[in-house]
Tab-separated table of C-alpha atoms and ligand atoms in Angstrom:
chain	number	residue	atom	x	y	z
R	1	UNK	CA	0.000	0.000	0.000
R	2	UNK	CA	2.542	2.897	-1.213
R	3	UNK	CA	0.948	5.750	-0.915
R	4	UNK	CA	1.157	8.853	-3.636
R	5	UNK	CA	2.322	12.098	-3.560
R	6	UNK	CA	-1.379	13.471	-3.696
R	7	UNK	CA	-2.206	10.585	-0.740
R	8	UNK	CA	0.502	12.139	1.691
R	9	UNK	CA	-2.387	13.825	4.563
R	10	UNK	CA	-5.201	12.543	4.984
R	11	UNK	CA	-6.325	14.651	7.508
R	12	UNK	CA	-7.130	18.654	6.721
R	13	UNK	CA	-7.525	20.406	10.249
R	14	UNK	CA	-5.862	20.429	13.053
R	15	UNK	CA	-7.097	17.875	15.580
R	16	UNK	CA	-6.575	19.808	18.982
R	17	UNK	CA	-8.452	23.274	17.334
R	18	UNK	CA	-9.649	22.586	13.572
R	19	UNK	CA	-7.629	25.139	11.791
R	20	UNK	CA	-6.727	24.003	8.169
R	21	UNK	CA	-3.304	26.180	8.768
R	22	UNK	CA	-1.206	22.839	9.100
R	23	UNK	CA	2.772	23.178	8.224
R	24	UNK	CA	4.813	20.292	6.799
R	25	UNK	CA	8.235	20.269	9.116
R	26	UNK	CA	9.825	16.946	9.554
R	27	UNK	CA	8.957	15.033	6.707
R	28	UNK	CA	10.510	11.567	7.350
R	29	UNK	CA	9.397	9.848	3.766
R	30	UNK	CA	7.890	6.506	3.742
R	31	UNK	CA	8.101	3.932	6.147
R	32	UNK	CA	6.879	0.571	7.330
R	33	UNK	CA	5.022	0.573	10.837
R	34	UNK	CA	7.265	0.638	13.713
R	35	UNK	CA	6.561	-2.540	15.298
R	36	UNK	CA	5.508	-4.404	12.202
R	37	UNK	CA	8.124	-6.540	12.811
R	38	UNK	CA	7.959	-9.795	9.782
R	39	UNK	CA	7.930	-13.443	10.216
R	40	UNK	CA	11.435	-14.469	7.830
R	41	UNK	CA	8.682	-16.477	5.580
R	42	UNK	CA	6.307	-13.131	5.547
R	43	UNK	CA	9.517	-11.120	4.155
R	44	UNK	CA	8.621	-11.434	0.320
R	45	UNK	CA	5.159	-10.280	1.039
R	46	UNK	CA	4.036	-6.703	0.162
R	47	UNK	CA	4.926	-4.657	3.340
R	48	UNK	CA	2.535	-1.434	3.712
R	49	UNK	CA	4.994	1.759	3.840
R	50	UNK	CA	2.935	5.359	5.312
R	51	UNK	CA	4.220	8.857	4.790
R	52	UNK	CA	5.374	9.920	7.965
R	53	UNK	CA	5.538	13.503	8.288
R	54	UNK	CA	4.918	15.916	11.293
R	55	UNK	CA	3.114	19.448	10.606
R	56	UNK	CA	2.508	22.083	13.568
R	57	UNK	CA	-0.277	24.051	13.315
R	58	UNK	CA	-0.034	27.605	12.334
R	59	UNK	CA	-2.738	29.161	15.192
R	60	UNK	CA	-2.269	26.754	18.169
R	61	UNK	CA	1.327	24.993	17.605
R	62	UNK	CA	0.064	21.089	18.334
R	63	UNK	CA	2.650	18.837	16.338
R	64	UNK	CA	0.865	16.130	14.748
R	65	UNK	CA	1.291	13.506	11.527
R	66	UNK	CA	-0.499	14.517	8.589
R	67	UNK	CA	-0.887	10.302	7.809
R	68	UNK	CA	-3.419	8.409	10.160
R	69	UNK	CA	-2.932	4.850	9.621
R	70	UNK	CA	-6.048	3.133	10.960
R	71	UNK	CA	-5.622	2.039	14.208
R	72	UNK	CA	-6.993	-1.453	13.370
R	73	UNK	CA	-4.242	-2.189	11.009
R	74	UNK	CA	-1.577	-0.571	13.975
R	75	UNK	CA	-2.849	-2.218	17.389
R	76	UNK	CA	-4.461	-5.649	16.918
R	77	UNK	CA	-1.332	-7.092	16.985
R	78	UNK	CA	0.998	-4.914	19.111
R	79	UNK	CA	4.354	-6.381	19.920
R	80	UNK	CA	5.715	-4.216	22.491
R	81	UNK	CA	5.485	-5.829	26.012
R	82	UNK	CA	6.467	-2.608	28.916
R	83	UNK	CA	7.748	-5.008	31.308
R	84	UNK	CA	10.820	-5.571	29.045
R	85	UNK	CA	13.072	-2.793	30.529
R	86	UNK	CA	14.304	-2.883	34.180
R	87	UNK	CA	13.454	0.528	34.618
R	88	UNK	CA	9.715	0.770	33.861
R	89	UNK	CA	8.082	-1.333	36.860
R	90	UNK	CA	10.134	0.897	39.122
R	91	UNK	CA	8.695	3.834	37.759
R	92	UNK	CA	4.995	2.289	37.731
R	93	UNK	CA	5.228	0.852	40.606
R	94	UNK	CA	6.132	5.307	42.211
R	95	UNK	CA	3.407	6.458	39.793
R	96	UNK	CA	1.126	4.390	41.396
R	97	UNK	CA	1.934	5.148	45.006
R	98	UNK	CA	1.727	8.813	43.989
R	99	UNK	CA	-1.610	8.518	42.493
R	100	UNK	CA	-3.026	6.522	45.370
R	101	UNK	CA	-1.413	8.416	47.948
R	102	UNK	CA	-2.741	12.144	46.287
R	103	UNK	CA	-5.844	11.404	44.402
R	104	UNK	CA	-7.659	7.948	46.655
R	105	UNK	CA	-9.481	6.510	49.087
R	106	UNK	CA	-9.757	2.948	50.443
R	107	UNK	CA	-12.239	1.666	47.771
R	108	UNK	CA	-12.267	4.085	44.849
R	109	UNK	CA	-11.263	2.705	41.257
R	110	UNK	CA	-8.514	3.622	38.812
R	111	UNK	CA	-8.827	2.952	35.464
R	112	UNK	CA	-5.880	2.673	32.599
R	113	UNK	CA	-6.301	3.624	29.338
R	114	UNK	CA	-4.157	1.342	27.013
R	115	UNK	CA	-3.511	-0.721	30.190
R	116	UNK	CA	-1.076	-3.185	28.068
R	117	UNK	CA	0.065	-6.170	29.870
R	118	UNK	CA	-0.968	-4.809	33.335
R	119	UNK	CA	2.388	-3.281	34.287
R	120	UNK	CA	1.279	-0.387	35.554
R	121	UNK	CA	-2.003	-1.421	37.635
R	122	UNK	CA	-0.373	-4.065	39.063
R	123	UNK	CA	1.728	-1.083	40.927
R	124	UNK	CA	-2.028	-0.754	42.875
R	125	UNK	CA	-2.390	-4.192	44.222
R	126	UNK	CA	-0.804	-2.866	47.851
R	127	UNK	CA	-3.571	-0.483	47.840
R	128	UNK	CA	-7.644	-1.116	48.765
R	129	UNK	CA	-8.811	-0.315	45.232
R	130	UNK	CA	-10.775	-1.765	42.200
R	131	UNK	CA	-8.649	-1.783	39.224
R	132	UNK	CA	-9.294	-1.831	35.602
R	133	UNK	CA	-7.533	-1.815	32.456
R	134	UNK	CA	-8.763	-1.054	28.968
R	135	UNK	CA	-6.697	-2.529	26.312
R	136	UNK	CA	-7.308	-2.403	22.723
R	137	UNK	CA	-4.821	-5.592	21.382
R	138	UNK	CA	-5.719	-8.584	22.250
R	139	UNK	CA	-2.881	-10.687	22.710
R	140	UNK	CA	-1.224	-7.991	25.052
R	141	UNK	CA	-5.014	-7.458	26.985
R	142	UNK	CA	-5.174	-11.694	26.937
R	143	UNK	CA	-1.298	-11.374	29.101
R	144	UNK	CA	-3.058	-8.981	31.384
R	145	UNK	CA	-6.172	-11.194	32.448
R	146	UNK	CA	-3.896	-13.970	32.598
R	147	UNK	CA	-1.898	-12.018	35.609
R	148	UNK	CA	-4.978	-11.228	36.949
R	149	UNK	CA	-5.897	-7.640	35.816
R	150	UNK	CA	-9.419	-7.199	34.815
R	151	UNK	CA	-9.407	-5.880	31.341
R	152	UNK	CA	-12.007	-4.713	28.841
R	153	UNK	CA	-10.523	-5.177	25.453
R	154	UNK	CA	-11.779	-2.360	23.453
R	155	UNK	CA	-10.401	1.033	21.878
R	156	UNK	CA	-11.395	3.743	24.797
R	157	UNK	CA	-14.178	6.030	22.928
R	158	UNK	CA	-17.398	7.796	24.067
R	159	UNK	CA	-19.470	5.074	22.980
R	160	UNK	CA	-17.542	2.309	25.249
R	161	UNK	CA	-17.408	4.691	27.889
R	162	UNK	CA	-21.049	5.565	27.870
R	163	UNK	CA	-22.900	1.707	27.137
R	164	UNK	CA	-20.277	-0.550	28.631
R	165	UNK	CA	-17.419	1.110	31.786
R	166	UNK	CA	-19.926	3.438	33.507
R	167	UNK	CA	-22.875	0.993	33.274
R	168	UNK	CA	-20.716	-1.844	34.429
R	169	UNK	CA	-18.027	-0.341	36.707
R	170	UNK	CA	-18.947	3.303	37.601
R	171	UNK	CA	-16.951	6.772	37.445
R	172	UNK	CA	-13.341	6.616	38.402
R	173	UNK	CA	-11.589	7.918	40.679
R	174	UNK	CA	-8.382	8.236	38.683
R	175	UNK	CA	-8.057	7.785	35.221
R	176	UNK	CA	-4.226	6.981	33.891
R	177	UNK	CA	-3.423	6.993	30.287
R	178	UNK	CA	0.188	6.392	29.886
R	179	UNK	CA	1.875	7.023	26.591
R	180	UNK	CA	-1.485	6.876	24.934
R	181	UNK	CA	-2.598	10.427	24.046
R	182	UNK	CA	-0.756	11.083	21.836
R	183	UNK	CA	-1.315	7.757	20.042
R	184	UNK	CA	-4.477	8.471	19.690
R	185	UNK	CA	-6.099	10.309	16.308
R	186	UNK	CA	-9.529	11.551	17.302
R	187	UNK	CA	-8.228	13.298	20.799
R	188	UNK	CA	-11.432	15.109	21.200
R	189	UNK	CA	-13.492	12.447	21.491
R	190	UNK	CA	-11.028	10.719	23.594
R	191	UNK	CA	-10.494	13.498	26.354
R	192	UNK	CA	-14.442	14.075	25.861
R	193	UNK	CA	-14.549	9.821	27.136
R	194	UNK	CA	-12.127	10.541	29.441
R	195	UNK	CA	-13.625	13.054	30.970
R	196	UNK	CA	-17.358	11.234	31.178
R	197	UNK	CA	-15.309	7.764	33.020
R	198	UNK	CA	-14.213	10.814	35.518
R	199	UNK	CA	-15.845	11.020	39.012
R	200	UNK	CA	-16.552	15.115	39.339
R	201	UNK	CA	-13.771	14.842	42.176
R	202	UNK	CA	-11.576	12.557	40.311
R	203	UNK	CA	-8.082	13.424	38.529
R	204	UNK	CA	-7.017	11.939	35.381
R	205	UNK	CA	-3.107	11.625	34.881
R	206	UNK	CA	-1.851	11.830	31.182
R	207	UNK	CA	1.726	11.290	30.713
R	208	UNK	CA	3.481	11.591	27.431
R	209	UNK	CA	6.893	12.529	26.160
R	210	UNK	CA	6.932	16.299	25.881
R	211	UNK	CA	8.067	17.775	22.517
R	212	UNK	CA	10.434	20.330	24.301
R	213	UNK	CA	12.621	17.501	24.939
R	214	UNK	CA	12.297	16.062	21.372
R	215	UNK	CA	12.805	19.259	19.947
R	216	UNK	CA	16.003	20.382	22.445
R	217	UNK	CA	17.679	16.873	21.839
R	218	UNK	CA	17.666	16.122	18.345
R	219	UNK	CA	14.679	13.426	18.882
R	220	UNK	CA	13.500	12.918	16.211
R	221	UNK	CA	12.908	8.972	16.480
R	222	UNK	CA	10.144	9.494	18.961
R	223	UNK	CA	8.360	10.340	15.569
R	224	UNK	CA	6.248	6.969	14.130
R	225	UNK	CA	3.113	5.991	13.161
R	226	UNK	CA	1.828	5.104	16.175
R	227	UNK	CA	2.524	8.407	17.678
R	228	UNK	CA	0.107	10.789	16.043
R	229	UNK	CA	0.455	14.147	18.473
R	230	UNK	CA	3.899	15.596	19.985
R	231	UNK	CA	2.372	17.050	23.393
R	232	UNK	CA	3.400	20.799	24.297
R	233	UNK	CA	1.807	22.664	27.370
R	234	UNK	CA	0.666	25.225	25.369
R	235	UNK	CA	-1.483	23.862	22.864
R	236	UNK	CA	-2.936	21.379	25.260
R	237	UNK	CA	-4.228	23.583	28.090
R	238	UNK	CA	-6.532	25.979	26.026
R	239	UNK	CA	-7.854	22.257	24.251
R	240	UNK	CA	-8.449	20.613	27.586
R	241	UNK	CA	-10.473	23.598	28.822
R	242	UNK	CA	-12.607	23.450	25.750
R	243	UNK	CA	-13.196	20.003	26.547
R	244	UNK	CA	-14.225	20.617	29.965
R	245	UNK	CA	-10.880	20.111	31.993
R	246	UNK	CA	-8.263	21.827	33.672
R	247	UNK	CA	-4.781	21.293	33.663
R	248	UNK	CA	-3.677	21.939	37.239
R	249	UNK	CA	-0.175	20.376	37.625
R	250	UNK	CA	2.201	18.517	35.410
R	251	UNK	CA	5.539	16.422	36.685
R	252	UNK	CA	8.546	16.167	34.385
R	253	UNK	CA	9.893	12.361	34.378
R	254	UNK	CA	12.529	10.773	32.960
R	255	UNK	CA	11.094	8.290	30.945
R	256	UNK	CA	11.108	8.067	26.907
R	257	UNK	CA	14.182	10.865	27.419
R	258	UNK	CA	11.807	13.107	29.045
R	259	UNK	CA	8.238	12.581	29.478
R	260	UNK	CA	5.390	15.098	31.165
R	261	UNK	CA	2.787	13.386	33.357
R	262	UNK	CA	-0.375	16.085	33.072
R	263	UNK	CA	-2.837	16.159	36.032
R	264	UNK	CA	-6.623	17.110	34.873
R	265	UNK	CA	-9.817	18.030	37.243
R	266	UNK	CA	-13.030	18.906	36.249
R	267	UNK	CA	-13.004	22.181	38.160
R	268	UNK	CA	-12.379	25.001	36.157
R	269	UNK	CA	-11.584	27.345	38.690
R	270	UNK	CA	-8.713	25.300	40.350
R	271	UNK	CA	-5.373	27.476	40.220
R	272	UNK	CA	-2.376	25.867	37.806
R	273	UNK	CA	0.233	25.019	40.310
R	274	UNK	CA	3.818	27.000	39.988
R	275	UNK	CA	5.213	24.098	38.130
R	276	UNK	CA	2.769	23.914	35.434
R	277	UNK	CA	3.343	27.916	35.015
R	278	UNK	CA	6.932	27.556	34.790
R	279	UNK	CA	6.857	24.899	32.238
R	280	UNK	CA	4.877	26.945	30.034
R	281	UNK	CA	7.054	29.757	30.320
R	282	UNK	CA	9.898	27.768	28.949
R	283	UNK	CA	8.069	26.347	26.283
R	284	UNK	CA	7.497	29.621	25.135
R	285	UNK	CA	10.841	31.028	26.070
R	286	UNK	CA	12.068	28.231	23.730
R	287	UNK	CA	9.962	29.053	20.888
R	288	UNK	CA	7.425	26.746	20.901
R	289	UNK	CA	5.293	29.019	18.738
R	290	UNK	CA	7.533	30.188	16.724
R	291	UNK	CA	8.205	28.598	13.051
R	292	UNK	CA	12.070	29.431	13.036
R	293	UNK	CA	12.141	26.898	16.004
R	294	UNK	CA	10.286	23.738	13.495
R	295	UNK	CA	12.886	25.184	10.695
R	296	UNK	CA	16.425	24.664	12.996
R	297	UNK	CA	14.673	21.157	14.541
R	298	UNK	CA	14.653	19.931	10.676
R	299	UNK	CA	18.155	21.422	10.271
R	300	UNK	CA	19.798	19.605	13.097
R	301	UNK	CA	18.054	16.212	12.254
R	302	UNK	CA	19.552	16.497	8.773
R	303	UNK	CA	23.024	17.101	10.771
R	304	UNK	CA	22.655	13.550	13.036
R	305	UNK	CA	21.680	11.721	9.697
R	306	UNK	CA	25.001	13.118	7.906
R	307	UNK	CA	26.793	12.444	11.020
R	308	UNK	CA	25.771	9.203	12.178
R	309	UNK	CA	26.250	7.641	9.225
R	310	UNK	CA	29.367	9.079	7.970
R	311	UNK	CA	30.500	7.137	11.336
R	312	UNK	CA	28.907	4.220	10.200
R	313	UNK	CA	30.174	3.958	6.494
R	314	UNK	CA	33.735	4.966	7.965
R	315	UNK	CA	33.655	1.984	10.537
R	316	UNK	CA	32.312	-0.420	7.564
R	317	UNK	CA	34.931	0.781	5.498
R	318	UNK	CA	37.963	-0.024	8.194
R	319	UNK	CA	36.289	-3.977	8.213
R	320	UNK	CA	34.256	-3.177	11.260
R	321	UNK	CA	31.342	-5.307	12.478
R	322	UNK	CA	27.928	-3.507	13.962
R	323	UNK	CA	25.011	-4.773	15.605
R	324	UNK	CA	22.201	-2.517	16.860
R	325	UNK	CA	20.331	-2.887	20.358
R	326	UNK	CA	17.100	-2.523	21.123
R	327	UNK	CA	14.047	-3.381	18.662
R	328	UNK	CA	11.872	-0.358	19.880
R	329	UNK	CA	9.855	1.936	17.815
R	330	UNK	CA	12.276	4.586	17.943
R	331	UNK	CA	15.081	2.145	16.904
R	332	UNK	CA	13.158	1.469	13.688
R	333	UNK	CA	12.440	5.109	12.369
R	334	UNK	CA	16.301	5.985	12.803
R	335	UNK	CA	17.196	2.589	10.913
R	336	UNK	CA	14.277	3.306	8.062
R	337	UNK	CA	15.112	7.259	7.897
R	338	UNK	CA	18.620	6.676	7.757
R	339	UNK	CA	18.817	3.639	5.269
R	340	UNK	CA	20.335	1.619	7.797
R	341	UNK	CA	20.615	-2.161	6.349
R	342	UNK	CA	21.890	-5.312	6.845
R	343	UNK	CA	25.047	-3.974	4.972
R	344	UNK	CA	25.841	-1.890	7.883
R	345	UNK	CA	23.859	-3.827	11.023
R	346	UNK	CA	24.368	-7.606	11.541
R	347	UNK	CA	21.766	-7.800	13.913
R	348	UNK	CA	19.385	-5.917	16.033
R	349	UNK	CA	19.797	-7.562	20.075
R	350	UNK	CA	16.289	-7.316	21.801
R	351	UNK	CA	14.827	-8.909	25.107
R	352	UNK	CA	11.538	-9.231	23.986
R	353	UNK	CA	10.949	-12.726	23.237
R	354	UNK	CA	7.863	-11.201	21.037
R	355	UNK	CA	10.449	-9.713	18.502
R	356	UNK	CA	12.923	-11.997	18.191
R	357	UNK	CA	13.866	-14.816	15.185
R	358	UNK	CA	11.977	-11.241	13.368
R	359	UNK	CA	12.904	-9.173	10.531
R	360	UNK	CA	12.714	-5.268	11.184
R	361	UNK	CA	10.250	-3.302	9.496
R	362	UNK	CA	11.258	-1.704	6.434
R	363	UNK	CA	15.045	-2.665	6.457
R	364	UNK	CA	14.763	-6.038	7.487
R	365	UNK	CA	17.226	-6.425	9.817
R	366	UNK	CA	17.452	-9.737	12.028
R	367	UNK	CA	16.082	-8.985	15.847
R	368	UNK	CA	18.065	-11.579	18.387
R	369	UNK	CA	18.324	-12.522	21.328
R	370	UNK	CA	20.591	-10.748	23.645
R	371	UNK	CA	22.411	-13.910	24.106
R	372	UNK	CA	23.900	-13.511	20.440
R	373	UNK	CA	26.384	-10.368	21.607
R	374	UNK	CA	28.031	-13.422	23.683
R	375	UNK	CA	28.447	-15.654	21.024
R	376	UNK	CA	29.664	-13.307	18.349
R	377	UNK	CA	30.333	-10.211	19.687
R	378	UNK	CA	30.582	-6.981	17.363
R	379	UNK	CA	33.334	-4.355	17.088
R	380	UNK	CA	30.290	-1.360	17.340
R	381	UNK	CA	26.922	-1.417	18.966
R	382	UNK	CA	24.506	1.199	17.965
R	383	UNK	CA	22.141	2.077	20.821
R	384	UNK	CA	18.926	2.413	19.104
R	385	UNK	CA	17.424	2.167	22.507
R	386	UNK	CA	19.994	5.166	23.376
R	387	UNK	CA	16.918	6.529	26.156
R	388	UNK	CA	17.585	3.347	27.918
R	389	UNK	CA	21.299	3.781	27.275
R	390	UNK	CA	23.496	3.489	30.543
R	391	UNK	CA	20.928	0.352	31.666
R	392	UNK	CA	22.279	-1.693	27.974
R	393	UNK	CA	25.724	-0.361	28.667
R	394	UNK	CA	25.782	-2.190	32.064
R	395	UNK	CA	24.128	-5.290	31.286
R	396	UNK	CA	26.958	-5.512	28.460
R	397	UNK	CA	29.647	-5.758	30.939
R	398	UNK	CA	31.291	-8.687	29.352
R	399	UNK	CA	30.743	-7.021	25.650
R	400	UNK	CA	32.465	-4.048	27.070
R	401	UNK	CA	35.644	-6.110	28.949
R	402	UNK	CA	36.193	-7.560	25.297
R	403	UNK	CA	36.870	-4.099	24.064
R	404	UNK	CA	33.418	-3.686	22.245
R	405	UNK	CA	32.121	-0.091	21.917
R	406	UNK	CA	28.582	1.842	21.796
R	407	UNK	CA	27.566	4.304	19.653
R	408	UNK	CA	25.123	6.640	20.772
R	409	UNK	CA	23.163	8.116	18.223
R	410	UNK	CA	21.232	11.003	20.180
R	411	UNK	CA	21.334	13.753	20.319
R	412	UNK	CA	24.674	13.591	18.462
R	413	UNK	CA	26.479	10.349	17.344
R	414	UNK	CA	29.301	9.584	19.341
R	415	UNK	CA	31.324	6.219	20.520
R	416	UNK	CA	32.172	5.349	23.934
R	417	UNK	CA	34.440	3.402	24.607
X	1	ZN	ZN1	-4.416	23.821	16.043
């Protein structure tokens, strides 16, 4: 399904305020999906490639793809499994604790949007509350029920909200949606379901990677298919409050390279705390509604491209071997963008049992076990999990005592050794 020059949006307004003043800058071409990653017998089959291309929006500065892929042909069969990296259940298991602890009472219920395999809820099993999990891919909501999180497998829209959760479960207390947002294409009639599931004295937590730290750091691989909106302050608090919420507070954390966890009420009228006011300030400060600010972000992509792979054609040229680590989304738009191939990468190391024995989208790289770095070892690795960087580095202790070396890609290529 190669789309045409003439078939490269396919929406026409912006989807956090409906202005048709939508500008093209970081057009990353045509790619396969992210975690489409092939079965070695599937790899002479047509593989369907999407424009992807970010545009801001020339009256309220949202980021967003101009290319929806239909969520049915993205989720059903979602490969990514969050309990892969050693740092995530930590961080669930906090975000949890600090929900419960700020927002609950013995007996309320918290409810996850895009619940995946459970991860996160299972952070509230210390506490006295109902817990529920909405999960649109089956096999991932199937792992979930298995561990013993109740979860309704459905995409989270008005309509589920309105004949099936609050009929069946209730209002919630707390509503999480982690890393979902901005996956999501229709956002209005998202937040307008997330807002109904909402007790009137409830708080719903939205965390997301913040485009201030995509756009400071050369990020440019948080940019897929999947991920529809890049999330700044200041085009989401005017949308929320014409949705009927109010951002009060937002937490910076470190996950993704630099995520924002957004706290919304249903009262108006409560202040924004100092935080929240700051941040806002800086995203301005920085430009984030400016176009010269889109323009340089293009600029210095163009610069890691040349960069990273002079390194990589130099190393290839002195008889050098390469592997890649890490099989995550963000690993596959660098390799597709790039033109990374298997004349460059022997092999892509990930834990995930899910993607291994796979071929990477687009370039077709073989994903492997872990276990092959032991067995034949590479001269380079390129992190393309760099945001999980100094957690690979140690586990590759023995990769390292060999002499092997990284390459960190982001924000601008460079080996350590
Ligand atoms: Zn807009």
């Amino acid at each position: 399904m190669n789309t045409t020059s003439s078939e490269r949006m396919n929406i026409s307004q912006c989807r956090a305020c409906d202005s048709t003043n939508l500008v093209l800058y970081l057009p990353l071409g045509d790619q396969a999906l992210a975690n489409r990653f092939l079965r070695p017998e599937d790899v002479n089959q047509p593989e369907p490639k999407f424009p992807l291309e970010v545009f801001y929006c020339g009256d309220c500065f949202h980021s967003q793809l101009g290319y929806t892929v239909p969520p049915e042909v993205m989720f059903r069969e979602y490969l990514y499994v969050s309990s892969t990296s050693d740092a995530i259940p930590v961080h669930f298991a906090e975000y949890a604790k600090e929900m419960y602890e700020r927002f609950m009472q013995p007996g309320d219920m918290v409810v996850e949007i895009a619940s995946n395999d459970g991860c996160l809820l299972k952070g509230f099993r210390p506490y006295d509350v109902k817990i529920l999990g909405v999960e649109p891919a089956l096999n991932i909501a199937k792992i979930a029920r298995e561990q013993g999180i109740e979860t309704v497998s459905e995409f989270f829209t008005k309509e589920l909200v309105h004949n099936t959760l609050i009929p069946k479960y209730g209002h919630a207390k707390a509503v999480i949606s982690n890393n979902v947002f901005a996956h999501v294409n229709n956002i209005a009639d998202f937040t307008d379901a997330g807002r109904e599931l909402l007790a009137d004295d409830g708080v719903w937590a939205i965390e997301s990677p913040h485009i201030l730290t995509m756009l400071k750091n050369n990020e440019f691989d948080t940019v897929y298919h999947e991920h529809i909106s890049y999330l700044s302050l200041y085009a989401l608090t005017p949308f929320f409050k014409r949705h009927g919420l109010n951002m009060f507070d937002v937490k910076p954390t470190a996950v993704h390279g630099g995520s924002n966890r957004m706290y919304l009420c249903k009262d108006l009228n409560k202040p924004m705390s100092e935080g929240l006011h700051k941040l806002l300030q800086e995203e301005i400060d920085y430009g984030i509604n400016k176009p010269e600010t889109y323009t340089v972000f293009h600029q210095r992509v163009e610069k890691v491209k040349e960069s990273l792979m002079k390194l990589l054609r130099d190393l290839k040229a002195q008889g050098k071997t390469i592997c890649g680590y890490g099989a995550s989304a963000k690993g596959q738009t660098l390799v597709q963008y790039f033109g990374i191939g298997t004349d460059i990468l022997e092999y892509i190391a990930d834990k995930s049992p899910l993607k291994q024995d796979r071929l990477s989208p687009g370039m077709h790289i073989p994903v492997v076990s872990p276990d092959k770095i032991k067995r034949s070892p590479t001269d380079y690795m390129l992190l393309l999990a760099w945001n999980f960087g100094d957690e690979i580095m140690r586990q590759q202790e023995e990769y390292k005592n060999r002499g092997g070396k990284f390459i960190l890609p982001i924000p601008n290529p460079r080996i350590i050794e």
